[in-house]
Structures are given as structure tokens and as C-alpha cells.
Short mmCIF file of N, CA and C in Angstrom, two decimals:
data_model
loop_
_atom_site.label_atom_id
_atom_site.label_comp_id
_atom_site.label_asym_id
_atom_site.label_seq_id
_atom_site.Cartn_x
_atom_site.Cartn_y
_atom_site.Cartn_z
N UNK A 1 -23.33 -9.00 1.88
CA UNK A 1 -22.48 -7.96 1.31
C UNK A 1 -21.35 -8.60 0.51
N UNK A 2 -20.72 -7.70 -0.55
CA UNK A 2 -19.93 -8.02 -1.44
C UNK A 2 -18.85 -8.53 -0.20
N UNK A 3 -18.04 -9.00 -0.63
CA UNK A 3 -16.73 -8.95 -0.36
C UNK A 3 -15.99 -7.82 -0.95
N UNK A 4 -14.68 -7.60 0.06
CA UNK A 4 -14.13 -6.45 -0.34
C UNK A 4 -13.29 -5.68 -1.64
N UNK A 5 -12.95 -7.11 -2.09
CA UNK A 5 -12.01 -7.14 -3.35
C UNK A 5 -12.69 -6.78 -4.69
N UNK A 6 -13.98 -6.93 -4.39
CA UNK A 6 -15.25 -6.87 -5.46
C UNK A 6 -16.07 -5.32 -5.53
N UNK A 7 -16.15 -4.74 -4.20
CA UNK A 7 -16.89 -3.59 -4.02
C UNK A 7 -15.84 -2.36 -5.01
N UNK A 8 -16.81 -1.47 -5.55
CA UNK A 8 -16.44 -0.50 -5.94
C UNK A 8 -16.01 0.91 -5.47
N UNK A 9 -15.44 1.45 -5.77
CA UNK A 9 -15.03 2.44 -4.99
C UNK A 9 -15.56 3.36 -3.90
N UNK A 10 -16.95 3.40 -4.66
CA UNK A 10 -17.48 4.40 -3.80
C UNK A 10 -18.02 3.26 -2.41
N UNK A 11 -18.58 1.96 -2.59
CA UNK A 11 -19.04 0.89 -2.06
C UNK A 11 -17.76 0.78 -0.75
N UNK A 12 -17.11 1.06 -1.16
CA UNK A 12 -15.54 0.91 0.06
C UNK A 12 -15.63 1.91 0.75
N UNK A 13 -15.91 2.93 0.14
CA UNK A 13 -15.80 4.14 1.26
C UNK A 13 -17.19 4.33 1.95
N UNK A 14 -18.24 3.98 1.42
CA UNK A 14 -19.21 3.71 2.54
C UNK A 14 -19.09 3.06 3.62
N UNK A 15 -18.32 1.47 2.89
CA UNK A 15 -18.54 0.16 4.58
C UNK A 15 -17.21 1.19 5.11
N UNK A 16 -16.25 1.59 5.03
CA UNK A 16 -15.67 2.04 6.03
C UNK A 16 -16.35 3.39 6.85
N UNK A 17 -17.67 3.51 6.43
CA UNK A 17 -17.96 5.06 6.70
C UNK A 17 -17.52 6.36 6.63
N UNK A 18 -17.37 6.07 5.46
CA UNK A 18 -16.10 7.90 4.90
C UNK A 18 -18.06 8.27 3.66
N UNK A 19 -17.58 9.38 3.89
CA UNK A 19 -18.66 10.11 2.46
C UNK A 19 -17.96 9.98 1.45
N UNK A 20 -19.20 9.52 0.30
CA UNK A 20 -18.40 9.38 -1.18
C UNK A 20 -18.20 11.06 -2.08
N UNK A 21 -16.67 11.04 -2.44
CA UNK A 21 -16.88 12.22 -3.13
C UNK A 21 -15.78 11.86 -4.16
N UNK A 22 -15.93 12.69 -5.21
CA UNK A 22 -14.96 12.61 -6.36
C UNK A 22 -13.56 12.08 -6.23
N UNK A 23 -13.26 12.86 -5.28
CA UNK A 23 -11.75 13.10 -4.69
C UNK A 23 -10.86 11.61 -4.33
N UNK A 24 -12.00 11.43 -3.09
CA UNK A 24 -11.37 9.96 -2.65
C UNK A 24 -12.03 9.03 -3.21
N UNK A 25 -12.78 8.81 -4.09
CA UNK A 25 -13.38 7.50 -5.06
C UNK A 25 -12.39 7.29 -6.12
N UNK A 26 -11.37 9.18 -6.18
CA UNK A 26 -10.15 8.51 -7.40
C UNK A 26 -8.84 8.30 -6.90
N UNK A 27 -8.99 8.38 -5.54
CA UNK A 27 -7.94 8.23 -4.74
C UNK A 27 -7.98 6.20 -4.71
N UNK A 28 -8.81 6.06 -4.01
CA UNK A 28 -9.51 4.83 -4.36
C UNK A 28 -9.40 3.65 -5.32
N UNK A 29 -9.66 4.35 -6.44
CA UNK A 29 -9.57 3.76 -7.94
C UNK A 29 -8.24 3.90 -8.14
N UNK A 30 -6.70 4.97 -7.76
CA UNK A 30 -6.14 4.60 -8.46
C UNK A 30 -5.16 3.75 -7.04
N UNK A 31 -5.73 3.70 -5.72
CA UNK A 31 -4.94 2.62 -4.89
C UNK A 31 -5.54 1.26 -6.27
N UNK A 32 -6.48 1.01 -5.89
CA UNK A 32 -6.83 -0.28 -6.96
C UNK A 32 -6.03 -0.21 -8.28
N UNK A 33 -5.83 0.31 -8.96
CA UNK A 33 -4.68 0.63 -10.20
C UNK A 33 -3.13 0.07 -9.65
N UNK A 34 -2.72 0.91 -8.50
CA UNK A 34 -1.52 1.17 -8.36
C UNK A 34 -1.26 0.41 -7.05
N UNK A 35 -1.77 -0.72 -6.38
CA UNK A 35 -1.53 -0.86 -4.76
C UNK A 35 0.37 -0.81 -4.67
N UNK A 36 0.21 -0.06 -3.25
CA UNK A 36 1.70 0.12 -3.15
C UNK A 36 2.24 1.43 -3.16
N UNK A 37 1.29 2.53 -3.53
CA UNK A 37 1.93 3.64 -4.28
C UNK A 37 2.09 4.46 -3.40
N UNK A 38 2.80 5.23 -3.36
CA UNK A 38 2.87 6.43 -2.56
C UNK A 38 2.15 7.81 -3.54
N UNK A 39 1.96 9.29 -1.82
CA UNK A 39 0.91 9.87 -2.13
C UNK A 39 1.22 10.40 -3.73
N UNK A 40 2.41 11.05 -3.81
CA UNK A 40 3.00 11.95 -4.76
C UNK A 40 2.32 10.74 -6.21
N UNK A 41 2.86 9.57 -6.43
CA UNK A 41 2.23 8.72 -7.14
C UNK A 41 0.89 8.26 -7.51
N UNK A 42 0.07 8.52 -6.67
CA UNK A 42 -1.20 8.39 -6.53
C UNK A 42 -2.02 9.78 -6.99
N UNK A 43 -1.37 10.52 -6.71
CA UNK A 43 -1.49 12.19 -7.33
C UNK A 43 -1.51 12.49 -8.80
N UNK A 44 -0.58 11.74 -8.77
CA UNK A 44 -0.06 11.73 -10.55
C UNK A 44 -1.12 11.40 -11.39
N UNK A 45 -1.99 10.20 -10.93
CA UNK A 45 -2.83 9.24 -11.31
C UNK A 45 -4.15 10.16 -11.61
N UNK A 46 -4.50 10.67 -10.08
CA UNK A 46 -5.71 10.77 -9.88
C UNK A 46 -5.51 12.11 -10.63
N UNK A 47 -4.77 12.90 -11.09
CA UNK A 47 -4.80 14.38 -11.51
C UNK A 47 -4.99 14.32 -13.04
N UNK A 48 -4.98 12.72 -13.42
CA UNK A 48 -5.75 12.56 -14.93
C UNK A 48 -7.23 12.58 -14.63
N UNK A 49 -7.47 12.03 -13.85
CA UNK A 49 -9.36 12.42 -14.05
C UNK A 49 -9.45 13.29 -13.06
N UNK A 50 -9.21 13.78 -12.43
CA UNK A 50 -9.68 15.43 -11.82
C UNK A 50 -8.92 16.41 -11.46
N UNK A 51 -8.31 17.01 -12.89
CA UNK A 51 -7.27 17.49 -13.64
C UNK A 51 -7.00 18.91 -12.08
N UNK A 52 -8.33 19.25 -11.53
CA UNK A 52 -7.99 20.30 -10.63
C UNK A 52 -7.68 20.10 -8.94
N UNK A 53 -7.50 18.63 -9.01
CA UNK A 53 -7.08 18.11 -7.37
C UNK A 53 -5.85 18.66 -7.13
N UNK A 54 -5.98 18.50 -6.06
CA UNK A 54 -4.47 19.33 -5.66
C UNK A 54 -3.30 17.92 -4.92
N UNK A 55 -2.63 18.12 -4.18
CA UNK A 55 -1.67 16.97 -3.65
C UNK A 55 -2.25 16.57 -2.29
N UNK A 56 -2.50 18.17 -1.89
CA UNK A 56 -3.22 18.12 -0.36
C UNK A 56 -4.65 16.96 -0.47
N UNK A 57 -5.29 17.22 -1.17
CA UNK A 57 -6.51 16.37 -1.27
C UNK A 57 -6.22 14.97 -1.02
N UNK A 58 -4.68 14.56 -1.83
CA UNK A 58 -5.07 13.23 -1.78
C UNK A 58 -4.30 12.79 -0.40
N UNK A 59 -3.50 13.95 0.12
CA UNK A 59 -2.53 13.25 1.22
C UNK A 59 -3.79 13.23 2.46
N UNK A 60 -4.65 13.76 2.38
CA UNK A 60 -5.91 14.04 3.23
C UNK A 60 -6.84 12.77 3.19
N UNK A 61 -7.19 12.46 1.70
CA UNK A 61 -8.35 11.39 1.48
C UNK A 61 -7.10 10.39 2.28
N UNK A 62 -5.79 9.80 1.64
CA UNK A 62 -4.82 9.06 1.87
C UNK A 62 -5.06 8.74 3.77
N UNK A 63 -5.25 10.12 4.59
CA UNK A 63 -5.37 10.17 5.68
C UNK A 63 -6.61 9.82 6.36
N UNK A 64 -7.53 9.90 5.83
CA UNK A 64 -8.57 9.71 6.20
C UNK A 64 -8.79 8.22 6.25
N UNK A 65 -8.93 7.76 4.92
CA UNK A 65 -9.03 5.89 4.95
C UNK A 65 -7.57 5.46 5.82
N UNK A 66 -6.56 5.76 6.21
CA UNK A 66 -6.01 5.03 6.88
C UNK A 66 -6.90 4.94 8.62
N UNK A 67 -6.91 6.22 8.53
CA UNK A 67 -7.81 6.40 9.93
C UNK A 67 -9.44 5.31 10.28
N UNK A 68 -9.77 5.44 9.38
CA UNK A 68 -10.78 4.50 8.81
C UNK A 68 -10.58 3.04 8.72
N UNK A 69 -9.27 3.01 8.37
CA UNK A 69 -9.40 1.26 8.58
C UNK A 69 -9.57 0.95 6.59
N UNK A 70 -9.88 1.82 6.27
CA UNK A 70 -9.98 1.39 4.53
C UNK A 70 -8.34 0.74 3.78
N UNK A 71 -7.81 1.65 4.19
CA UNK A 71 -6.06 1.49 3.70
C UNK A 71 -4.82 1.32 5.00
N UNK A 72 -3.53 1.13 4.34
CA UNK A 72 -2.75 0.49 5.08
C UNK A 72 -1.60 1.45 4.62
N UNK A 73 -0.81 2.46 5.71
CA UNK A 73 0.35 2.28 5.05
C UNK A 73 1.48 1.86 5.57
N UNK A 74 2.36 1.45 4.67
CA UNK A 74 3.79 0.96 5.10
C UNK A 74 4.93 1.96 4.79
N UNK A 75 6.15 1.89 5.49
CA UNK A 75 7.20 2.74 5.32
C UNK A 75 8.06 1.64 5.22
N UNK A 76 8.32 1.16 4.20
CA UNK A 76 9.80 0.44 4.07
C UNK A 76 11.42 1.58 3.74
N UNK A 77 12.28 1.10 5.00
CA UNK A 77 13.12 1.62 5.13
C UNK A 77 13.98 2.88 3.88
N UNK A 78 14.21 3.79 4.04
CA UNK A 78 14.72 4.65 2.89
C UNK A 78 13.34 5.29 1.97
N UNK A 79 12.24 4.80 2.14
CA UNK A 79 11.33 4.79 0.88
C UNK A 79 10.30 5.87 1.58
N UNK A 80 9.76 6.34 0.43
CA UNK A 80 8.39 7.30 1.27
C UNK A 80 7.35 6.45 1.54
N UNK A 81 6.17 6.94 2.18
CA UNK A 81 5.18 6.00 2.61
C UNK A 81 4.73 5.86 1.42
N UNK A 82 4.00 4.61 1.84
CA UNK A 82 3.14 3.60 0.69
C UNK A 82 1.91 3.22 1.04
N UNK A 83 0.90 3.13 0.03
CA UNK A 83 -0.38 2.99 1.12
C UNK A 83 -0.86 1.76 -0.13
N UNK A 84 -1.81 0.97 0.18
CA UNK A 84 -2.37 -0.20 -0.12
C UNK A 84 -3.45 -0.35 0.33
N UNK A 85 -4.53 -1.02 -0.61
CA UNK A 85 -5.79 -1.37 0.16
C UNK A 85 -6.01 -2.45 1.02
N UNK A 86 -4.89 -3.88 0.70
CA UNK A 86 -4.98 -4.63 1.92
C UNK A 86 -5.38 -4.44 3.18
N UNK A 87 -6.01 -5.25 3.91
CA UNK A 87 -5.79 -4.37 5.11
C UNK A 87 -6.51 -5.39 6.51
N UNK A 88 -6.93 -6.22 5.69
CA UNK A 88 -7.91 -7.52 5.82
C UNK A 88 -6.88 -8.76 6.70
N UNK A 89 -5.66 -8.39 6.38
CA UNK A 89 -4.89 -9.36 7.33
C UNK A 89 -3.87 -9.28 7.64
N UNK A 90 -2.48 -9.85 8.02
CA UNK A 90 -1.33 -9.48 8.87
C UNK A 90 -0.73 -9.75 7.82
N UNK A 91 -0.30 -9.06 6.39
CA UNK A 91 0.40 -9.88 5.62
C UNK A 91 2.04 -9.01 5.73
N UNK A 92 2.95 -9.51 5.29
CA UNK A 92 3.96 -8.92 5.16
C UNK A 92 4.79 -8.17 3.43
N UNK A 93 5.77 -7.67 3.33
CA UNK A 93 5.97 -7.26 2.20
C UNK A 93 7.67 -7.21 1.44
N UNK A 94 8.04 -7.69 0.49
CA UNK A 94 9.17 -8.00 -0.38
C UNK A 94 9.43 -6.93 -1.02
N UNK A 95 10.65 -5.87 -0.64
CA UNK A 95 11.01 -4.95 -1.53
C UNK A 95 11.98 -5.21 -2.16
N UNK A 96 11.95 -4.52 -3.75
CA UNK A 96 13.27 -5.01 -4.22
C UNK A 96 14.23 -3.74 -4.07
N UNK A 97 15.69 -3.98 -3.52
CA UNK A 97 16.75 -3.00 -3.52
C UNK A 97 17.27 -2.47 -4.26
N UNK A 98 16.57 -2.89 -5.45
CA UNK A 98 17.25 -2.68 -6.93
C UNK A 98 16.27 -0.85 -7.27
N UNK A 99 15.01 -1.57 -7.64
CA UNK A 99 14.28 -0.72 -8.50
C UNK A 99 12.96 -0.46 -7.80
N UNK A 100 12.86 -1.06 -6.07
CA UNK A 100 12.00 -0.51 -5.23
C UNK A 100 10.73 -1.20 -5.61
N UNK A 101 10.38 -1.93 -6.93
CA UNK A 101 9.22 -2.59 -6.43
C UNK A 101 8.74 -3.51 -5.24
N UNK A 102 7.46 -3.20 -4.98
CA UNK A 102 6.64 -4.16 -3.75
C UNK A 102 5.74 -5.18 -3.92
N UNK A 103 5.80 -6.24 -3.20
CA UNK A 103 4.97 -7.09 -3.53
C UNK A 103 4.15 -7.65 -2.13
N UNK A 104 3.18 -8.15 -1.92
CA UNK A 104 2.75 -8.57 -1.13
C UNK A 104 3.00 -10.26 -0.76
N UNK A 105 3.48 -10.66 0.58
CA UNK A 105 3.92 -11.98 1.02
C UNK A 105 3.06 -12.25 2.27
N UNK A 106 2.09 -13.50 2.34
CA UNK A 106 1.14 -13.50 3.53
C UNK A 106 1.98 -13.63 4.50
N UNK A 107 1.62 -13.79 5.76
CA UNK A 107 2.33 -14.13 6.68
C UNK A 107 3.02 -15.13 6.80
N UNK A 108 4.42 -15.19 7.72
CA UNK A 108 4.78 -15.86 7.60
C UNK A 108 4.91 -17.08 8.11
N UNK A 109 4.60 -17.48 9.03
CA UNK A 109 3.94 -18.36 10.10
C UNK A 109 2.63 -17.99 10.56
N UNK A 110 1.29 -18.79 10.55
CA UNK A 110 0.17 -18.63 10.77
C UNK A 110 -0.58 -17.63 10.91
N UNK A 111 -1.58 -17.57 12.33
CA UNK A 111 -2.13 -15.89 12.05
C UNK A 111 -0.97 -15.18 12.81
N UNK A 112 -2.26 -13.82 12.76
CA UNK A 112 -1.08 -12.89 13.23
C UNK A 112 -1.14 -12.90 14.62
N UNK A 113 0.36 -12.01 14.99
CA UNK A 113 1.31 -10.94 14.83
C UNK A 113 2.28 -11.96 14.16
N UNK A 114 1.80 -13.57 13.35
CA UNK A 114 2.61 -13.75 12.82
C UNK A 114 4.65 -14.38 13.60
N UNK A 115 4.49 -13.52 14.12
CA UNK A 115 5.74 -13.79 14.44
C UNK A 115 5.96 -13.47 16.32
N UNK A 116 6.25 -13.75 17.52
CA UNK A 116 6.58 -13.47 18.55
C UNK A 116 8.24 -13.11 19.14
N UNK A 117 8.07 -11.90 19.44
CA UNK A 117 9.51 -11.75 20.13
C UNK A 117 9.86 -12.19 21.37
N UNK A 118 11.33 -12.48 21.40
CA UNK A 118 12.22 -12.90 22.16
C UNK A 118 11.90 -12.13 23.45
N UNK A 119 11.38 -11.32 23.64
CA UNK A 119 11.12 -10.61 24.55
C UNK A 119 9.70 -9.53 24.29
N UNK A 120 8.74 -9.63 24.85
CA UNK A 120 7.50 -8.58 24.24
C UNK A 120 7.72 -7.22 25.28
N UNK A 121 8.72 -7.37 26.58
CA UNK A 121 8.37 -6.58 27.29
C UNK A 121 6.88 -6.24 27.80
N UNK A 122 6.01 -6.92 27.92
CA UNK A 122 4.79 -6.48 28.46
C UNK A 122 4.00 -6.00 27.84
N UNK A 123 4.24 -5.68 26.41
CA UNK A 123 3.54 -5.57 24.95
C UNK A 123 2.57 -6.30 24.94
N UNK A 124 1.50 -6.21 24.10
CA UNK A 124 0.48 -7.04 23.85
C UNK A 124 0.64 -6.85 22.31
N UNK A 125 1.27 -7.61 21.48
CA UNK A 125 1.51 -7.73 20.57
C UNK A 125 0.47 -7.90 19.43
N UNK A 126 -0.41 -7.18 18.72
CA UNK A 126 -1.12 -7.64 17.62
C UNK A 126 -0.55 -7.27 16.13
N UNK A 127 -0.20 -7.27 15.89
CA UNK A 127 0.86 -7.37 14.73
C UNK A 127 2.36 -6.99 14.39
N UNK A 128 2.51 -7.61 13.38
CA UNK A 128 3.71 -8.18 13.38
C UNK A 128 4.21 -7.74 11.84
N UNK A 129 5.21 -6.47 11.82
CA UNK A 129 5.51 -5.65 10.08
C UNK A 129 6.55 -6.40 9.97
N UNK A 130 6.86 -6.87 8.70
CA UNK A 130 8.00 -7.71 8.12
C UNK A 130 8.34 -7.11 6.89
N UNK A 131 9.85 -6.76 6.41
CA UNK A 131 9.75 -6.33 5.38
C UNK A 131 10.90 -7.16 4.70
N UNK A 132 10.91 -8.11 3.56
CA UNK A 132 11.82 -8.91 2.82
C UNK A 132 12.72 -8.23 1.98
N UNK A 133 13.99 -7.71 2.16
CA UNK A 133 15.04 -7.20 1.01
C UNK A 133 15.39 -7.82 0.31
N UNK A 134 15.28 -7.71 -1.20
CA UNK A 134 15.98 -8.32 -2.03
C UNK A 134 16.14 -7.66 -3.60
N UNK A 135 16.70 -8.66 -4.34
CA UNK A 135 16.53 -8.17 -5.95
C UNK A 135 15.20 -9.08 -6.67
N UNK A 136 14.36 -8.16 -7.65
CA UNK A 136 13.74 -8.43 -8.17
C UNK A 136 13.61 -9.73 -8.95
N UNK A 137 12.88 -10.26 -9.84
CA UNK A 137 13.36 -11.37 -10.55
C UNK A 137 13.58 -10.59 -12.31
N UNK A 138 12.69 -9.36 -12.53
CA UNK A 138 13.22 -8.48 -13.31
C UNK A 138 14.59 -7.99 -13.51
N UNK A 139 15.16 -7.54 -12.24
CA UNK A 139 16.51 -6.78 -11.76
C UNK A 139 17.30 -7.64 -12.05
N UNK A 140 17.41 -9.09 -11.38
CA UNK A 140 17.99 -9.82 -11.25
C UNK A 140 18.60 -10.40 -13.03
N UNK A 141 17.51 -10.52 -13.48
CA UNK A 141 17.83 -10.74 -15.02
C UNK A 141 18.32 -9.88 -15.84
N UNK A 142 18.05 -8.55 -15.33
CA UNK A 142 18.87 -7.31 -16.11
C UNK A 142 20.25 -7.30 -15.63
N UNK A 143 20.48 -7.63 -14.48
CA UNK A 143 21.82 -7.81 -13.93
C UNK A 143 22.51 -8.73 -14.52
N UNK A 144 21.83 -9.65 -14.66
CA UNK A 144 22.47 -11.46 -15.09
C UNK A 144 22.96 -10.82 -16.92
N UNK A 145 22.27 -10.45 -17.25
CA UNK A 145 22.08 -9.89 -18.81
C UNK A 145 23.41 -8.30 -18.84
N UNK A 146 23.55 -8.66 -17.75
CA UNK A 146 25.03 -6.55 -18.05
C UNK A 146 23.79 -5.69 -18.13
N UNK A 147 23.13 -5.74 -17.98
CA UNK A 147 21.97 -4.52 -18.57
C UNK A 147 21.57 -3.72 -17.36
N UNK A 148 21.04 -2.56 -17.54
CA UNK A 148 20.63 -1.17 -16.83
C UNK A 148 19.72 -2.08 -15.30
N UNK A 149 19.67 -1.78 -14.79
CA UNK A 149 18.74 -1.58 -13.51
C UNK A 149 17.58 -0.93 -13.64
N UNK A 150 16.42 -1.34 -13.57
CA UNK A 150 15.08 -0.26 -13.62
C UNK A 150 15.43 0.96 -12.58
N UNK A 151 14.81 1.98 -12.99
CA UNK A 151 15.09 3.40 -11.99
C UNK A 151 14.41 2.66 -10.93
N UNK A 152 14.83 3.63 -9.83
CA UNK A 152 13.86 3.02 -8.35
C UNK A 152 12.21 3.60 -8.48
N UNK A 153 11.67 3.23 -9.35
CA UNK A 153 9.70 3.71 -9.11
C UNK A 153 9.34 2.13 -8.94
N UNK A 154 8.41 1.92 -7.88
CA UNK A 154 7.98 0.73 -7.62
C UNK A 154 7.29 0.50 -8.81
N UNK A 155 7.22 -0.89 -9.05
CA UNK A 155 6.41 -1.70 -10.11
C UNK A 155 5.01 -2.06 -9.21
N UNK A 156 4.46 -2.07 -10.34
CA UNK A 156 2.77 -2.27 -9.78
C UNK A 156 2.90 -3.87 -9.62
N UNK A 157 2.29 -4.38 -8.42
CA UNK A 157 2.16 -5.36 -7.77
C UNK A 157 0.49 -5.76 -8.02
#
């Protein structure tokens, strides 16, 4: 079998065992476009090629592959959820405070949970969410430069 990075949309939602349908193959296609995006964003996308989807559809497909194991989402602090197709390993993630783009950062010490606490309390720890604050290297240069700040819409990663 393909590897995952290679399979096509509908090919993804099979190995996770979801049925292929319009809906979530462009839900799909535009996580691959957009990784990172949240639903409202992903809506936007997919409502160019199936001009009559609704929001519900995609917060549903969105729900479904997480349930599935297809997608990942993250909630970095202040931000709405974000969903990504990663999903393959413990990686962690770099937001910028500026203009909200995301980027993906592997782990940070070996495999996962990646990191062990000072205390697990009796936890059985299998992963480990990390989220990096900072300014962009974009931001940072618009700053350095007197210049505007990008609005906060994440940049495609």
C-alpha cells in the first residue's frame, strides 16, 4: 500500500474506513490544500467545488475522520479548533502570536509522549501536546520593517 502522504483522497478515507462521498473527499482535498485549518475555513474552500454544502457537512465529515483516526485536531489556546491530516506521529506545533499561523515541529525529544511529567499521577501517558508561542519570521520582519502585522488567519503550513 501507498503510503499515506501519497494516497488520494478518496484512498484515505477508505484505509481509515469512512465511505467515499463528495462531501468528505473535499473536505479531504482541502485539509491537503490548507493543513491547519479550521472548520469555518475549510468550508470556505470546499463550498468552491460543492457550491451546495452546507457548514454542518463539513463540521460532521471534520467529525467523523477525527473519530476515525484520519485527522487530528488541535486547539491552540485563544484559537478555534484546527484540524490537520498528520496524525502518523506525536509531533508538536509553533503558533505565531502575531498573525496565528501554524506550523508543524516533530517532537521534541524522541518518541512519544515525547516529553514525561514531573508527576503522571498514575496516568499512563501516551502523548504528549506541545504548543510553541512565538512571532513569525514573516511578522517578525514586518515588525523589524514599522510595517502592518498580517491579520490573525493562519498561513498555510
Amino acid at each position: 500500500m501507498n503510503p499515506p502522504e501519497i494516497l488520494d483522497a478518496a484512498a484515505r478515507l477508505r484505509a481509515a474506513g469512512l465511505r467515499v462521498t463528495d462531501s468528505r473527499r473535499a473536505v479531504v482535498e482541502a485539509l491537503i490544500e490548507r493543513p491547519h485549518a479550521s472548520a469555518d475555513e475549510l468550508f470556505g474552500i470546499v463550498a468552491r467545488t460543492i457550491p451546495g454544502t452546507s457548514l454542518q457537512s463539513v463540521y460532521n465529515a471534520l467529525s467523523d475522520f477525527v473519530d476515525a483516526g484520519l485527522a487530528r485536531r488541535i486547539e491552540p489556546a485563544g484559537r478555534p479548533g484546527l484540524f490537520e491530516l498528520r496524525v502518523d506521529d506525536n509531533h508538536h506545533h509553533l503558533v505565531c502570536s502575531e498573525c496565528g499561523a501554524v506550523q508543524d515541529v516533530d517532537c521534541v525529544v524522541g518518541d512519544a509522549p515525547c516529553l514525561t511529567p514531573s508527576d503522571a499521577h498514575g496516568y499512563a501517558v501516551q502523548v504528549a501536546e506541545v504548543t510553541f508561542w512565538g512571532v513569525c519570521p514573516s511578522c517578525a520582519a514586518a515588525r523589524a520593517d514599522g510595517g502592518e502585522i498580517a491579520a490573525r488567519v493562519p498561513a498555510a503550513s
